[in-house]
Structure formats: C-alpha cells, structure tokens
Amino acid sequence: MSRVYNFSAGPAVLPEDVLREAAKEMLDYQGSGMSVMEMSHRSSEFEGIIQTAEADLRELLQIPDNYKVVFLQGGASTQFAMIPLNFMKNKVADYIVTGQWAKKACEEAAIYGKANVIASSADETFSYIPDLNDLAISEDADYVYICENNTIYGTKFKALPDTKGKPLISDVSSCFLSEPMDVSKYGMIFGGAQKNIGPSGVSIAIIREDLLENEPLEIAPTMLKYNTHVKAESLYNTPPCYAIYICGLVFKWLKKQGGLAEMKKINEEKASLLYQFLDESKLFKGTVREADRSLMNVPFVTGSDELDAKFVKESKAAGLMNLKGHRSVGGMRASIYNAMPREGVLALIDFMKKFEEENR
Ligand SMILES: *Cc1c(COP(=O)(O)O)cnc(C)c1O
C-alpha cells in the first residue's frame, strides 16, 4: 500500500489513524456483528455513536449550553437556503461577500428576501478580507453572514465584524476545528464535514437557542426547518450514519492531539513553513494579502500558465496530489487541513525548491 500526500480542497485528507480504526471496525462494530453502515439509526449502538460525537464536539469547541448541535444532509450548500428560510423574519439580511461560497449564499437568500452586500472583495478576485470597520449593518437585518475561511481564494477573517447586535452566521466549512473559536460570539456556525472534519454527506450546524424561536417562512419544507432536526436530535429521518461515525472518530483523534489549541499551533507552524518559502521564492508567489492568509488553503502561482501546468503535472508524478488551483484563480492551491502531516508540507516545499531550480 502506498499513500500519497493529498492536498485536495475537499473531500480531503483524513487522519490515517482514523481510517485504520474504521477499517478495523468495518465488518464488526464493537461486537455488534455488523458494520456501522448496516445498522439501524435507531439502534443503541448508533445512538451511542451520535451522542458521543456530539459530546466530543461540544468539548472540543467548548460549545455553551444554550447552543444546539445538529447533523444535517445536503452539504453546506443546503444551509445557504435553510438560513434564510428559518431566520429571515424581516426578510432582510446582510452579507459580506469574500468569495464564491459567500456569493452563492447571498444569491440564495435573495430568493427569499432582501440580501444586502455590505462589503465585498470581488474587485481584486477576493484576494483580501474587506475592511470591517463601520459596516453599514441594516437596521432591520435578521442576521449578518460571513464565510470565515474562503476555501477557493485562501483568505480568512482574523477578526469578526461588529454586527451591532445582529446574530452573526458563519460558514466555517474549511476551517472547522482548525483552531479554538468563541462560539458565544455567533448566532450560528455551520459547515460541510468534507473539508476539515470527515467524509462528505454530513454538515454540522451549531445554533443559538433564541434563533430557533423564530417561525420559519411559511414555504419552508419540513426537512429544511432547523427545529425538525433539533427536536429529533438529528434523528428525524435517517441521518448520514457512516459519515457521522467517521466524524466521531476524528473528534476523538483531535482530542488525542491535544484539542484545538494544539491544532492551532500545529496548523500555524505548517502554514508558516509554506508561506515563508513562498515569500522567499523567486518563482512562486502567494496570491493573498499577507494579513488575511488562511492557515488551511494556500493558493500560489508562478506567473506563467505553462509553468503552472508543468508544476501540477510533475507534482502529481511525485505523489503530491490535487495541487491544481480553482479555475477562478488559476495556478496552484495547497489545502493543508488538520489531517495533512507536517511531513506532507515539507515534501511539498522540497518539491517546489527543486522545481524552482530546474525552471529558473
Ligand atoms: C466546499 C464549501 C461549500 C460547499 O459545500 P457543499 O457541502 O459541497 O455544499 C460551502 N462553503 C465553503 C466555505 C466551502 O469550502
């Protein structure tokens, strides 16, 4: 067996220990005689899996008691609709547009009400986070929306906007559990699991209780009402059982690493190795304003489309996979999530050094 270093933006690398554990339990989950995939979601075994997963997530993020946690389907993209359907009582919301995902969320909200773009970095291909001072928060906004880590462009909010008391809703798909967060600053946090947590198929939402007192829009389907899932503790219908199980194993793994403060240290160190190399390189260049750089997604270019293509091809042959950048930025992107070992980042830097020498 040979494993590559997988720099995919998502679905993405998972901790090898977790995959081994899942393999070990594949045919017989803890003496049940069956795989988690074959198990009733109403069984006591699965109840144990989902309840432990929630408890471990609560411990990792130190989620206050007045927040609910739900495991949902439909990817982060379904949340783009669920958020306005559940929370737009005044039919007004403010969006900070820092990339494709925030833009899509904003466009989805505009189907149901007025979605104001109160700040945007579209003018420079989303290569920075807009100035958050003196934002024109709408008086009747039901919430303020951000995408905290911009997977495609490699930017990250280093501070949160002052929402003037309006609930802040944040898409954290690509930075979920990469560092500690103060959950109490948010009305809601959500993300798809397949970037930094687990397999695709499950999204996790953490919602402050008072927001759940809102009456959803009349047209909201049962499955798209948060309270449907909150009241049934994520078991209203069949949940993505296996994906939740793997997320649970990742939570255990994160606890074993020392929790999120430790992950932050490790992630800062990995990212700084790569950024430092980019800053010193004569060939490669990062595409993001220094202050706004993500620890998770690192886009870079050579300045030549031909050399970029050559780099992607040769890196693949060297076992460094999925380094091609998103089509809207071009060049390359290295996603270095929690599960990417430091050795993977060092292997990438070594390869880049060699490539630079050969292509000067
Ligand atoms: C990938 C991604 C999404 C979309 O996730 P799906 O689960 O594919 O719907 C949304 N937001 C961010 C920040 C992402 O990285």
Short mmCIF file of C-alpha atoms and ligand atoms in Angstrom, two decimals:
data_model
loop_
_atom_site.label_atom_id
_atom_site.label_comp_id
_atom_site.label_asym_id
_atom_site.label_seq_id
_atom_site.Cartn_x
_atom_site.Cartn_y
_atom_site.Cartn_z
CA MET A 1 0.00 0.00 0.00
CA SER A 2 1.27 3.47 -0.74
CA ARG A 3 -0.43 6.65 0.39
CA VAL A 4 0.11 9.99 -1.36
CA TYR A 5 0.10 13.47 0.10
CA ASN A 6 -3.37 14.71 -0.84
CA PHE A 7 -3.71 18.50 -0.99
CA SER A 8 -7.34 18.41 -2.18
CA ALA A 9 -9.66 21.20 -1.01
CA GLY A 10 -12.42 18.69 -0.33
CA PRO A 11 -13.29 15.92 0.06
CA ALA A 12 -9.90 15.97 1.64
CA VAL A 13 -7.27 14.05 3.54
CA LEU A 14 -8.37 12.29 6.75
CA PRO A 15 -6.14 11.22 9.63
CA GLU A 16 -4.56 7.87 8.85
CA ASP A 17 -5.25 6.67 12.41
CA VAL A 18 -8.96 7.29 11.85
CA LEU A 19 -9.01 5.37 8.58
CA ARG A 20 -7.21 2.45 10.23
CA GLU A 21 -9.66 2.43 13.13
CA ALA A 22 -12.61 2.48 10.72
CA ALA A 23 -11.05 -0.36 8.72
CA LYS A 24 -10.61 -2.40 11.87
CA GLU A 25 -14.28 -1.94 12.76
CA MET A 26 -15.59 -2.27 9.22
CA LEU A 27 -17.06 -5.77 9.46
CA ASP A 28 -17.90 -5.86 13.16
CA TYR A 29 -18.51 -2.63 15.04
CA GLN A 30 -17.63 -3.31 18.68
CA GLY A 31 -19.08 -6.79 18.85
CA SER A 32 -22.37 -5.91 17.14
CA GLY A 33 -21.55 -8.30 14.30
CA MET A 34 -22.28 -5.65 11.70
CA SER A 35 -20.79 -2.57 10.09
CA VAL A 36 -21.98 0.90 11.11
CA MET A 37 -23.27 1.14 7.53
CA GLU A 38 -25.65 -1.75 8.12
CA MET A 39 -27.02 -0.61 11.42
CA SER A 40 -30.39 0.93 12.27
CA HIS A 41 -30.08 4.59 13.11
CA ARG A 42 -32.46 3.79 16.00
CA SER A 43 -30.16 1.09 17.43
CA SER A 44 -28.50 1.60 20.79
CA GLU A 45 -25.09 1.29 19.08
CA PHE A 46 -25.80 4.17 16.72
CA GLU A 47 -27.34 6.24 19.48
CA GLY A 48 -24.06 5.83 21.32
CA ILE A 49 -22.13 6.91 18.22
CA ILE A 50 -24.10 10.11 17.57
CA GLN A 51 -24.37 11.12 21.23
CA THR A 52 -20.65 10.62 21.82
CA ALA A 53 -19.86 12.55 18.63
CA GLU A 54 -21.93 15.50 19.81
CA ALA A 55 -20.44 15.39 23.32
CA ASP A 56 -16.88 15.33 21.94
CA LEU A 57 -17.63 18.17 19.53
CA ARG A 58 -19.09 20.21 22.41
CA GLU A 59 -15.97 19.57 24.44
CA LEU A 60 -13.57 20.44 21.60
CA LEU A 61 -15.28 23.74 20.74
CA GLN A 62 -16.49 24.42 24.29
CA ILE A 63 -19.98 24.97 22.96
CA PRO A 64 -22.15 26.76 25.54
CA ASP A 65 -25.31 25.02 26.78
CA ASN A 66 -27.61 27.49 25.03
CA TYR A 67 -26.49 26.22 21.60
CA LYS A 68 -27.95 23.21 19.79
CA VAL A 69 -25.85 20.93 17.58
CA VAL A 70 -27.40 19.19 14.57
CA PHE A 71 -26.02 16.80 11.96
CA LEU A 72 -27.66 17.54 8.62
CA GLN A 73 -27.58 16.45 4.98
CA GLY A 74 -27.42 18.30 1.69
CA GLY A 75 -23.96 19.77 2.12
CA ALA A 76 -23.08 23.29 3.18
CA SER A 77 -24.95 24.48 0.07
CA THR A 78 -28.32 23.43 1.52
CA GLN A 79 -27.58 25.67 4.50
CA PHE A 80 -27.48 28.61 2.08
CA ALA A 81 -31.26 28.11 1.71
CA MET A 82 -32.05 26.90 5.23
CA ILE A 83 -30.59 30.02 6.82
CA PRO A 84 -32.97 32.49 5.10
CA LEU A 85 -35.89 30.04 5.26
CA ASN A 86 -35.53 29.82 9.03
CA PHE A 87 -34.25 33.23 10.09
CA MET A 88 -35.49 35.88 7.64
CA LYS A 89 -38.46 37.12 9.61
CA ASN A 90 -37.97 40.73 8.46
CA LYS A 91 -36.87 39.39 5.06
CA VAL A 92 -33.62 41.35 5.27
CA ALA A 93 -30.08 40.05 5.77
CA ASP A 94 -26.57 41.48 5.36
CA TYR A 95 -23.86 39.53 3.56
CA ILE A 96 -20.11 40.11 3.43
CA VAL A 97 -19.05 38.64 0.12
CA THR A 98 -15.49 37.30 0.25
CA GLY A 99 -15.70 34.58 -2.39
CA GLN A 100 -17.80 32.18 -4.38
CA TRP A 101 -19.37 30.47 -1.38
CA ALA A 102 -20.48 33.69 0.29
CA LYS A 103 -21.76 34.90 -3.08
CA LYS A 104 -23.78 31.74 -3.58
CA ALA A 105 -25.20 32.01 -0.07
CA CYS A 106 -26.16 35.63 -0.74
CA GLU A 107 -27.81 34.78 -4.05
CA GLU A 108 -29.79 32.02 -2.37
CA ALA A 109 -31.02 34.39 0.35
CA ALA A 110 -32.11 36.86 -2.33
CA ILE A 111 -34.72 34.30 -3.41
CA TYR A 112 -36.50 34.74 -0.07
CA GLY A 113 -35.88 38.35 0.87
CA LYS A 114 -33.54 41.29 0.58
CA ALA A 115 -29.89 40.21 0.73
CA ASN A 116 -27.64 43.25 1.08
CA VAL A 117 -23.97 43.04 0.16
CA ILE A 118 -22.49 45.27 2.89
CA ALA A 119 -18.86 44.57 1.94
CA SER A 120 -17.09 42.67 -0.82
CA SER A 121 -13.61 41.89 -2.10
CA ALA A 122 -14.76 40.95 -5.59
CA ASP A 123 -12.80 43.92 -7.05
CA GLU A 124 -9.49 42.10 -6.51
CA THR A 125 -10.52 38.48 -7.16
CA PHE A 126 -11.32 38.02 -3.45
CA SER A 127 -7.63 38.15 -2.52
CA TYR A 128 -8.30 40.00 0.74
CA ILE A 129 -10.85 40.42 3.54
CA PRO A 130 -12.66 43.79 3.27
CA ASP A 131 -12.33 46.47 5.94
CA LEU A 132 -14.73 45.55 8.73
CA ASN A 133 -14.87 48.98 10.36
CA ASP A 134 -18.06 51.00 10.04
CA LEU A 135 -20.04 48.38 8.19
CA ALA A 136 -23.47 49.57 7.11
CA ILE A 137 -25.41 46.97 9.10
CA SER A 138 -29.08 47.26 8.15
CA GLU A 139 -31.32 48.33 10.98
CA ASP A 140 -33.82 45.56 10.25
CA ALA A 141 -31.30 42.84 9.30
CA ASP A 142 -32.30 39.43 10.63
CA TYR A 143 -28.64 38.37 10.62
CA VAL A 144 -25.19 39.18 9.28
CA TYR A 145 -23.49 36.47 7.20
CA ILE A 146 -19.82 35.70 6.61
CA CYS A 147 -17.77 32.88 5.10
CA GLU A 148 -14.96 32.76 7.61
CA ASN A 149 -12.35 30.84 5.62
CA ASN A 150 -12.50 31.18 1.86
CA THR A 151 -11.52 27.79 0.53
CA ILE A 152 -11.03 28.86 -3.09
CA TYR A 153 -9.14 32.12 -2.51
CA GLY A 154 -7.21 31.27 0.67
CA THR A 155 -8.36 34.16 2.86
CA LYS A 156 -9.53 34.03 6.47
CA PHE A 157 -11.28 36.51 8.75
CA LYS A 158 -8.79 37.23 11.57
CA ALA A 159 -11.40 39.28 13.44
CA LEU A 160 -15.17 39.18 13.42
CA PRO A 161 -17.31 42.08 12.23
CA ASP A 162 -19.21 44.16 14.77
CA THR A 163 -22.77 43.24 13.83
CA LYS A 164 -24.40 45.84 16.10
CA GLY A 165 -26.24 43.14 18.00
CA LYS A 166 -27.50 41.22 14.95
CA PRO A 167 -26.82 37.48 15.01
CA LEU A 168 -23.64 36.56 13.16
CA ILE A 169 -23.90 33.48 10.95
CA SER A 170 -20.65 31.96 9.76
CA ASP A 171 -19.78 29.32 7.18
CA VAL A 172 -16.71 27.62 8.65
CA SER A 173 -16.64 24.63 6.27
CA SER A 174 -12.93 24.88 5.52
CA CYS A 175 -11.64 25.96 8.96
CA PHE A 176 -13.94 23.91 11.21
CA LEU A 177 -11.95 22.65 14.23
CA SER A 178 -8.66 24.06 12.90
CA GLU A 179 -8.36 26.33 15.95
CA PRO A 180 -10.43 27.29 19.02
CA MET A 181 -13.45 29.54 18.44
CA ASP A 182 -15.53 31.61 20.84
CA VAL A 183 -18.89 30.11 19.91
CA SER A 184 -20.74 32.65 22.07
CA LYS A 185 -19.89 35.37 19.52
CA TYR A 186 -22.08 33.72 16.89
CA GLY A 187 -25.77 33.15 16.30
CA MET A 188 -24.91 30.14 14.18
CA ILE A 189 -21.85 28.32 12.88
CA PHE A 190 -22.08 25.68 10.17
CA GLY A 191 -20.01 23.74 7.72
CA GLY A 192 -19.83 20.72 5.50
CA ALA A 193 -17.68 18.00 7.05
CA GLN A 194 -15.69 17.06 3.98
CA LYS A 195 -13.09 19.82 4.18
CA ASN A 196 -11.57 19.57 7.63
CA ILE A 197 -13.62 17.05 9.60
CA GLY A 198 -14.85 13.91 7.89
CA PRO A 199 -16.40 12.46 4.75
CA SER A 200 -18.90 14.27 2.54
CA GLY A 201 -22.59 13.74 3.25
CA VAL A 202 -22.90 15.42 6.62
CA SER A 203 -22.99 19.08 7.59
CA ILE A 204 -22.84 20.30 11.15
CA ALA A 205 -24.76 23.31 12.44
CA ILE A 206 -24.36 24.91 15.87
CA ILE A 207 -27.29 27.23 16.55
CA ARG A 208 -28.06 29.57 19.46
CA GLU A 209 -31.38 28.64 21.02
CA ASP A 210 -33.07 32.02 20.72
CA LEU A 211 -32.72 31.88 16.93
CA LEU A 212 -34.75 28.69 16.98
CA GLU A 213 -37.71 30.56 18.42
CA ASN A 214 -38.18 32.24 15.01
CA GLU A 215 -41.09 30.98 12.96
CA PRO A 216 -39.60 29.72 9.65
CA LEU A 217 -41.02 31.15 6.41
CA GLU A 218 -44.33 29.54 5.57
CA ILE A 219 -42.95 27.89 2.45
CA ALA A 220 -40.15 26.12 4.37
CA PRO A 221 -40.30 22.34 3.81
CA THR A 222 -40.26 20.19 6.97
CA MET A 223 -36.78 18.86 6.19
CA LEU A 224 -35.42 22.41 5.85
CA LYS A 225 -36.62 23.59 9.26
CA TYR A 226 -33.89 23.52 11.89
CA ASN A 227 -36.38 22.68 14.61
CA THR A 228 -37.35 19.47 12.82
CA HIS A 229 -33.81 18.23 13.38
CA VAL A 230 -33.20 19.90 16.74
CA LYS A 231 -36.32 18.38 18.28
CA ALA A 232 -35.48 14.91 16.96
CA GLU A 233 -31.79 15.21 17.95
CA SER A 234 -30.72 14.76 14.31
CA LEU A 235 -32.78 11.55 14.00
CA TYR A 236 -35.96 12.91 12.39
CA ASN A 237 -35.18 10.73 9.39
CA THR A 238 -32.24 8.50 8.52
CA PRO A 239 -29.12 10.58 9.02
CA PRO A 240 -25.82 10.03 7.16
CA CYS A 241 -24.86 7.41 9.75
CA TYR A 242 -21.46 6.35 8.46
CA ALA A 243 -20.28 9.93 7.89
CA ILE A 244 -21.32 10.85 11.44
CA TYR A 245 -19.42 7.82 12.75
CA ILE A 246 -16.23 8.90 10.96
CA CYS A 247 -16.64 12.48 12.25
CA GLY A 248 -16.88 10.98 15.74
CA LEU A 249 -13.58 9.15 15.23
CA VAL A 250 -11.99 12.41 14.03
CA PHE A 251 -13.23 14.21 17.18
CA LYS A 252 -11.56 11.51 19.30
CA TRP A 253 -8.39 11.92 17.23
CA LEU A 254 -8.44 15.71 17.75
CA LYS A 255 -8.81 15.23 21.49
CA LYS A 256 -5.82 12.88 21.41
CA GLN A 257 -3.74 15.51 19.58
CA GLY A 258 -4.37 17.86 22.49
CA GLY A 259 -7.53 19.64 21.32
CA LEU A 260 -7.98 22.76 19.22
CA ALA A 261 -5.38 24.97 20.91
CA GLU A 262 -2.77 22.38 19.99
CA MET A 263 -4.20 22.04 16.45
CA LYS A 264 -3.90 25.79 16.04
CA LYS A 265 -0.21 25.64 16.98
CA ILE A 266 0.43 22.78 14.57
CA ASN A 267 -1.54 24.46 11.77
CA GLU A 268 0.25 27.79 12.26
CA GLU A 269 3.58 26.06 12.08
CA LYS A 270 2.70 24.10 8.93
CA ALA A 271 1.30 27.16 7.18
CA SER A 272 4.20 29.41 8.15
CA LEU A 273 6.70 26.94 6.66
CA LEU A 274 4.90 27.19 3.34
CA TYR A 275 4.26 30.95 3.42
CA GLN A 276 7.86 31.64 4.38
CA PHE A 277 9.04 29.62 1.41
CA LEU A 278 6.60 31.48 -0.89
CA ASP A 279 7.80 34.85 0.41
CA GLU A 280 11.43 33.97 -0.30
CA SER A 281 10.89 32.21 -3.62
CA LYS A 282 11.88 33.90 -6.87
CA LEU A 283 9.48 31.75 -8.87
CA PHE A 284 6.39 31.13 -6.72
CA LYS A 285 4.17 33.81 -5.27
CA GLY A 286 1.23 33.68 -2.87
CA THR A 287 -1.93 35.36 -4.15
CA VAL A 288 -3.40 36.63 -0.86
CA ARG A 289 -2.78 39.81 1.15
CA GLU A 290 -0.45 38.80 3.97
CA ALA A 291 -2.72 39.81 6.87
CA ASP A 292 -5.62 37.76 5.50
CA ARG A 293 -3.85 34.48 4.74
CA SER A 294 -5.65 31.25 5.57
CA LEU A 295 -3.92 28.51 7.57
CA MET A 296 -5.89 25.92 5.61
CA ASN A 297 -5.86 26.82 1.90
CA VAL A 298 -2.74 28.26 0.32
CA PRO A 299 -3.04 29.43 -3.30
CA PHE A 300 0.10 30.32 -5.26
CA VAL A 301 1.21 30.99 -8.84
CA THR A 302 4.38 31.13 -10.91
CA GLY A 303 3.08 33.89 -13.16
CA SER A 304 3.19 31.60 -16.19
CA ASP A 305 0.26 29.36 -17.13
CA GLU A 306 2.65 26.97 -18.83
CA LEU A 307 4.86 26.60 -15.77
CA ASP A 308 1.79 26.22 -13.54
CA ALA A 309 0.55 23.35 -15.69
CA LYS A 310 4.00 21.76 -15.68
CA PHE A 311 4.13 22.08 -11.89
CA VAL A 312 0.77 20.38 -11.41
CA LYS A 313 1.76 17.55 -13.74
CA GLU A 314 5.17 16.94 -12.20
CA SER A 315 3.98 17.26 -8.60
CA LYS A 316 1.38 14.60 -9.28
CA ALA A 317 4.07 12.26 -10.61
CA ALA A 318 5.95 12.90 -7.33
CA GLY A 319 2.96 11.80 -5.21
CA LEU A 320 1.78 15.31 -4.32
CA MET A 321 -1.85 15.23 -5.42
CA ASN A 322 -4.58 17.74 -6.21
CA LEU A 323 -2.46 20.90 -6.26
CA LYS A 324 -4.27 22.47 -9.22
CA GLY A 325 -5.86 25.76 -8.22
CA HIS A 326 -9.55 26.55 -8.58
CA ARG A 327 -10.40 27.60 -12.13
CA SER A 328 -11.35 31.11 -10.99
CA VAL A 329 -7.86 31.81 -9.53
CA GLY A 330 -5.69 29.55 -11.69
CA GLY A 331 -2.25 28.43 -10.57
CA MET A 332 -2.00 26.11 -7.62
CA ARG A 333 -3.62 25.63 -4.23
CA ALA A 334 -2.35 23.51 -1.36
CA SER A 335 -5.03 22.64 1.17
CA ILE A 336 -3.24 21.74 4.38
CA TYR A 337 -6.05 20.78 6.72
CA ASN A 338 -5.71 19.26 10.21
CA ALA A 339 -5.02 15.82 8.80
CA MET A 340 -2.16 16.92 6.49
CA PRO A 341 1.00 15.91 8.34
CA ARG A 342 3.91 18.34 8.65
CA GLU A 343 5.94 15.90 6.52
CA GLY A 344 3.49 16.48 3.67
CA VAL A 345 4.11 20.22 3.79
CA LEU A 346 7.86 19.67 3.95
CA ALA A 347 7.67 17.29 0.95
CA LEU A 348 5.77 19.96 -0.99
CA ILE A 349 8.34 22.64 -0.14
CA ASP A 350 11.20 20.32 -1.16
CA PHE A 351 9.49 19.65 -4.44
CA MET A 352 8.90 23.37 -5.05
CA LYS A 353 12.58 24.14 -4.35
CA LYS A 354 13.65 21.51 -6.85
CA PHE A 355 11.15 22.74 -9.42
CA GLU A 356 12.38 26.30 -8.97
CA GLU A 357 15.99 25.29 -9.54
CA GLU A 358 15.09 23.34 -12.68
CA ASN A 359 12.92 26.09 -14.15
CA ARG A 360 14.83 29.26 -13.47
C1 LIG B 1 -17.00 23.46 -0.09
C2 LIG B 1 -17.63 24.62 0.54
C3 LIG B 1 -19.02 24.82 0.48
C4 LIG B 1 -19.95 23.90 -0.28
O1 LIG B 1 -20.04 22.69 0.36
P1 LIG B 1 -21.00 21.51 -0.16
O2 LIG B 1 -21.00 20.58 1.01
O3 LIG B 1 -20.37 20.94 -1.38
O4 LIG B 1 -22.34 22.09 -0.43
C5 LIG B 1 -19.55 25.90 1.14
N1 LIG B 1 -18.77 26.76 1.82
C6 LIG B 1 -17.44 26.60 1.90
C7 LIG B 1 -16.62 27.58 2.65
C8 LIG B 1 -16.83 25.53 1.26
O5 LIG B 1 -15.50 25.37 1.33
#
